[in-house]
Amino acid sequence: MKSTSPRYIKQYAVGIIDYSSQYGGENPRSFSYSVSNIIGEPKIFPKYGDFTQAAVMRTYGPWWNRCLTPKYKKDTRPRSSSFQSQDYIDVIFDKAVFPWSIAIYETYNPGAIVRILALCQEFPKQNTPSYENNNDGVDPDICGKAIPLPLVEKYTHWEVLWSNPNPQFQTTKEARMFAPILQEINHRSRIIRLEFCHTHLDYYTELDAVELTGTLTYTSSSPVDPPSRPMSSLSIHDSPNSSSENLAYSESKADFQNQDSEIIGINEGTIVVTKNYNDVLPNGYFIFLPPEIMSKIFSYLPFPDFCRAACVCKLFHAYSYDPSQLASVDLHSYWHIVNNNTLHSIQSRCSPSAIKGTIRSLSLKWLGGGDIVTPDQLNNFIKSCDFRALTFLDLASSPSLTDALLGSLVKYTSGLSHLDIQSCDKATSEGIRILHKLTKLQSLNLYRTKVDDAGLICIIHSNPSLLNLNIGSCTHIRDYDRVLVELSEHSHNLRALDTWRAKSLTSLGLKALASQCKHLEELDFGWCGGLQSSTGCFQHLAKSCPHLRKLFLTTNRTVSDVEVNMFAQHLTKLRQFDILGTRLVTPQSVERLLNQCNDLEFLDVSFCYSFTLDIVKALRQTYPHVEIKRSFQD
């Protein structure tokens, strides 16, 4: 007799598909603080503390958002959710199941997780044979490892399993197994995305493992299945068999092709129509408002609502297609529900035939996760819109960024002053080299990309106005000294430079940079082990760059009291200072720094041997305006 109760399968992550950042190095053989540490069973739990065997991301706390690098105006339109995810990790499991529980083992500073999503694939019931020999009546291959990569677009979409709109700082300092109540979904999945927000955290969050529990057959816990949110929920486009005034809202399966019908509203996913617009809204109440007021009202709509408003009435349609409303577009929060139809909707609002260069700021951050938006689709979008006025473009962690797309960017967005393509690993070194055709860049983020020495030097030569450059964890750069020498010769106005984990960087490059770039405000030399204080490079930096406000020398074992005293004497504007892992610095020199730098707000002395817990507590009491960090292992 066949069992009626579902069989639950418990499994741990077997691999990492993608991630936005990590504290560890990019060398596959390096495991310290690597995101790959999240694979497999818990290794640290239930211990609490800072362990190298954990998965750790790059940032934490609010300090990273207080940096003084050039700011660019982003979308002022409110978001649908109150939080903005900053990082993500995509983990893959052995078998595709209907998710019932997801447990995340947090072993240090828990509370960063703000959203959990599943990449789903619908298996058509008519094509699914019956397998009587299987207790669950389902083909084990379909249930197990049948989701291919790249994924079949027709049957894939993301489902939000859980979200926390108000993340809170966890006051309890202990490890926890976090298993929130999940939203039911009628889809199998073996790829889970964890999204993180770090601004409320006191220090780095660390993860040990992820456990997925699910069933091979779907069993609803309620008589009504939860609604599924299609990937096309943002799509509003012209119906091919209707006039331009009659819109087809793709979230509904109804097909409104009657020329006499007018869409006037949406109720629980159902489109309401009438034969005559004036019968429903006689004279209309909104038509009495001045256009300026209507435009202001529409500017307060989150982007999905702004698009959907076009289905309400002719008046709303006109304002929803007003190009001036699209001066700044930020799709980062909606990456999981953006597909090609969404891009087509934006394209119809800002194509060259509709308006001349309206969009000035565009964020497509994380767009295309799970191959929902293909590189060809995004490339066609870039080619079809008028981006002559575009100055800000964020494509961070977008798997849709390829060499072909970079070629289109330099052709159709030649006015860019800010470009972020961090953690885009599909673009090759040769593909990134084409960015030298952009000549107005002021800010460029190449973190974790395949940019090489030759390509980066060409970009530096072509952009003398460069102010902000992130080339951290770029493993294809062989000679960071040469890069910094080129920066010193061509980028005299440079304000911020991030060379996180630049192993080839030595005092030669630092001295050249400090000698010529006198306006530097932010420097991150974290894990740059080639910088030796015995060469006098840090003292030279202190004397040459008095405007420094952020200086990270993470794990530089050679920094001593001599350098810290020099910083205290010359870098009086310092606000953020990180000497994590420094063994030669004593509390006396740090206290002098605290007295001299009145603007200091952040200081990290974790794993500095002289800084005991009692000493750090005393410093915190004496300098309450400074966030003094001291990590530990239990």
PDB file of N, CA and C in Angstrom, residues 73-104:
ATOM      1  N   LYS A  73      23.701  60.625  -8.378  1.00  0.00           N
ATOM      2  CA  LYS A  73      22.282  60.595  -8.091  1.00  0.00           C
ATOM      3  C   LYS A  73      21.643  59.340  -8.652  1.00  0.00           C
ATOM      4  N   LYS A  74      21.087  58.541  -7.768  1.00  0.00           N
ATOM      5  CA  LYS A  74      20.391  57.331  -8.191  1.00  0.00           C
ATOM      6  C   LYS A  74      18.889  57.576  -8.168  1.00  0.00           C
ATOM      7  N   ASP A  75      18.152  56.489  -8.309  1.00  0.00           N
ATOM      8  CA  ASP A  75      16.705  56.588  -8.394  1.00  0.00           C
ATOM      9  C   ASP A  75      16.130  57.104  -7.085  1.00  0.00           C
ATOM     10  N   THR A  76      15.373  58.188  -7.142  1.00  0.00           N
ATOM     11  CA  THR A  76      14.715  58.721  -5.956  1.00  0.00           C
ATOM     12  C   THR A  76      13.332  58.128  -5.767  1.00  0.00           C
ATOM     13  N   ARG A  77      12.905  57.324  -6.707  1.00  0.00           N
ATOM     14  CA  ARG A  77      11.603  56.673  -6.608  1.00  0.00           C
ATOM     15  C   ARG A  77      11.610  55.679  -5.455  1.00  0.00           C
ATOM     16  N   PRO A  78      10.575  55.657  -4.614  1.00  0.00           N
ATOM     17  CA  PRO A  78      10.558  54.711  -3.486  1.00  0.00           C
ATOM     18  C   PRO A  78      10.540  53.272  -3.972  1.00  0.00           C
ATOM     19  N   ARG A  79      11.086  52.371  -3.144  1.00  0.00           N
ATOM     20  CA  ARG A  79      11.112  50.954  -3.469  1.00  0.00           C
ATOM     21  C   ARG A  79       9.885  50.263  -2.886  1.00  0.00           C
ATOM     22  N   SER A  80       9.570  49.102  -3.463  1.00  0.00           N
ATOM     23  CA  SER A  80       8.438  48.313  -2.971  1.00  0.00           C
ATOM     24  C   SER A  80       8.725  47.743  -1.594  1.00  0.00           C
ATOM     25  N   SER A  81       9.993  47.464  -1.293  1.00  0.00           N
ATOM     26  CA  SER A  81      10.387  46.954   0.010  1.00  0.00           C
ATOM     27  C   SER A  81      11.265  47.980   0.701  1.00  0.00           C
ATOM     28  N   SER A  82      11.308  47.910   2.021  1.00  0.00           N
ATOM     29  CA  SER A  82      12.034  48.919   2.784  1.00  0.00           C
ATOM     30  C   SER A  82      13.531  48.647   2.841  1.00  0.00           C
ATOM     31  N   PHE A  83      13.973  47.440   2.469  1.00  0.00           N
ATOM     32  CA  PHE A  83      15.389  47.134   2.530  1.00  0.00           C
ATOM     33  C   PHE A  83      15.976  47.025   1.131  1.00  0.00           C
ATOM     34  N   GLN A  84      17.273  47.125   1.054  1.00  0.00           N
ATOM     35  CA  GLN A  84      17.997  46.964  -0.205  1.00  0.00           C
ATOM     36  C   GLN A  84      19.109  45.953   0.035  1.00  0.00           C
ATOM     37  N   SER A  85      19.016  44.799  -0.598  1.00  0.00           N
ATOM     38  CA  SER A  85      20.029  43.777  -0.410  1.00  0.00           C
ATOM     39  C   SER A  85      21.371  44.260  -0.945  1.00  0.00           C
ATOM     40  N   GLN A  86      22.437  43.888  -0.228  1.00  0.00           N
ATOM     41  CA  GLN A  86      23.777  44.326  -0.615  1.00  0.00           C
ATOM     42  C   GLN A  86      24.642  43.198  -1.149  1.00  0.00           C
ATOM     43  N   ASP A  87      24.351  41.977  -0.740  1.00  0.00           N
ATOM     44  CA  ASP A  87      25.143  40.823  -1.159  1.00  0.00           C
ATOM     45  C   ASP A  87      24.239  39.630  -1.365  1.00  0.00           C
ATOM     46  N   TYR A  88      24.752  38.630  -2.067  1.00  0.00           N
ATOM     47  CA  TYR A  88      23.993  37.394  -2.232  1.00  0.00           C
ATOM     48  C   TYR A  88      24.952  36.224  -2.422  1.00  0.00           C
ATOM     49  N   ILE A  89      24.441  35.042  -2.134  1.00  0.00           N
ATOM     50  CA  ILE A  89      25.138  33.790  -2.421  1.00  0.00           C
ATOM     51  C   ILE A  89      24.111  32.839  -3.024  1.00  0.00           C
ATOM     52  N   ASP A  90      24.423  32.259  -4.178  1.00  0.00           N
ATOM     53  CA  ASP A  90      23.574  31.251  -4.809  1.00  0.00           C
ATOM     54  C   ASP A  90      24.171  29.877  -4.522  1.00  0.00           C
ATOM     55  N   VAL A  91      23.442  29.055  -3.775  1.00  0.00           N
ATOM     56  CA  VAL A  91      23.911  27.717  -3.434  1.00  0.00           C
ATOM     57  C   VAL A  91      23.069  26.682  -4.170  1.00  0.00           C
ATOM     58  N   ILE A  92      23.679  25.567  -4.503  1.00  0.00           N
ATOM     59  CA  ILE A  92      22.989  24.511  -5.227  1.00  0.00           C
ATOM     60  C   ILE A  92      23.014  23.229  -4.406  1.00  0.00           C
ATOM     61  N   PHE A  93      21.925  22.480  -4.462  1.00  0.00           N
ATOM     62  CA  PHE A  93      21.786  21.238  -3.722  1.00  0.00           C
ATOM     63  C   PHE A  93      21.706  20.063  -4.697  1.00  0.00           C
ATOM     64  N   ASP A  94      21.838  18.870  -4.173  1.00  0.00           N
ATOM     65  CA  ASP A  94      21.901  17.680  -5.012  1.00  0.00           C
ATOM     66  C   ASP A  94      20.564  17.372  -5.680  1.00  0.00           C
ATOM     67  N   LYS A  95      19.464  17.503  -4.957  1.00  0.00           N
ATOM     68  CA  LYS A  95      18.155  17.136  -5.483  1.00  0.00           C
ATOM     69  C   LYS A  95      17.228  18.343  -5.519  1.00  0.00           C
ATOM     70  N   ALA A  96      16.403  18.409  -6.551  1.00  0.00           N
ATOM     71  CA  ALA A  96      15.365  19.438  -6.637  1.00  0.00           C
ATOM     72  C   ALA A  96      14.150  18.979  -5.843  1.00  0.00           C
ATOM     73  N   VAL A  97      13.716  19.797  -4.895  1.00  0.00           N
ATOM     74  CA  VAL A  97      12.596  19.436  -4.023  1.00  0.00           C
ATOM     75  C   VAL A  97      11.644  20.616  -3.907  1.00  0.00           C
ATOM     76  N   PHE A  98      10.464  20.339  -3.374  1.00  0.00           N
ATOM     77  CA  PHE A  98       9.551  21.411  -2.976  1.00  0.00           C
ATOM     78  C   PHE A  98      10.031  21.897  -1.614  1.00  0.00           C
ATOM     79  N   PRO A  99      10.536  23.140  -1.512  1.00  0.00           N
ATOM     80  CA  PRO A  99      11.144  23.594  -0.262  1.00  0.00           C
ATOM     81  C   PRO A  99      10.143  23.608   0.897  1.00  0.00           C
ATOM     82  N   TRP A 100      10.535  23.000   1.981  1.00  0.00           N
ATOM     83  CA  TRP A 100       9.722  22.996   3.196  1.00  0.00           C
ATOM     84  C   TRP A 100      10.415  23.767   4.311  1.00  0.00           C
ATOM     85  N   SER A 101      11.743  23.686   4.354  1.00  0.00           N
ATOM     86  CA  SER A 101      12.510  24.389   5.377  1.00  0.00           C
ATOM     87  C   SER A 101      13.908  24.670   4.859  1.00  0.00           C
ATOM     88  N   ILE A 102      14.429  25.848   5.176  1.00  0.00           N
ATOM     89  CA  ILE A 102      15.816  26.206   4.883  1.00  0.00           C
ATOM     90  C   ILE A 102      16.435  26.714   6.175  1.00  0.00           C
ATOM     91  N   ALA A 103      17.499  26.064   6.600  1.00  0.00           N
ATOM     92  CA  ALA A 103      18.192  26.438   7.833  1.00  0.00           C
ATOM     93  C   ALA A 103      19.575  26.968   7.494  1.00  0.00           C
ATOM     94  N   ILE A 104      19.882  28.168   7.974  1.00  0.00           N
ATOM     95  CA  ILE A 104      21.194  28.779   7.763  1.00  0.00           C
ATOM     96  C   ILE A 104      21.923  28.807   9.100  1.00  0.00           C
TER      97      ILE A 104
END
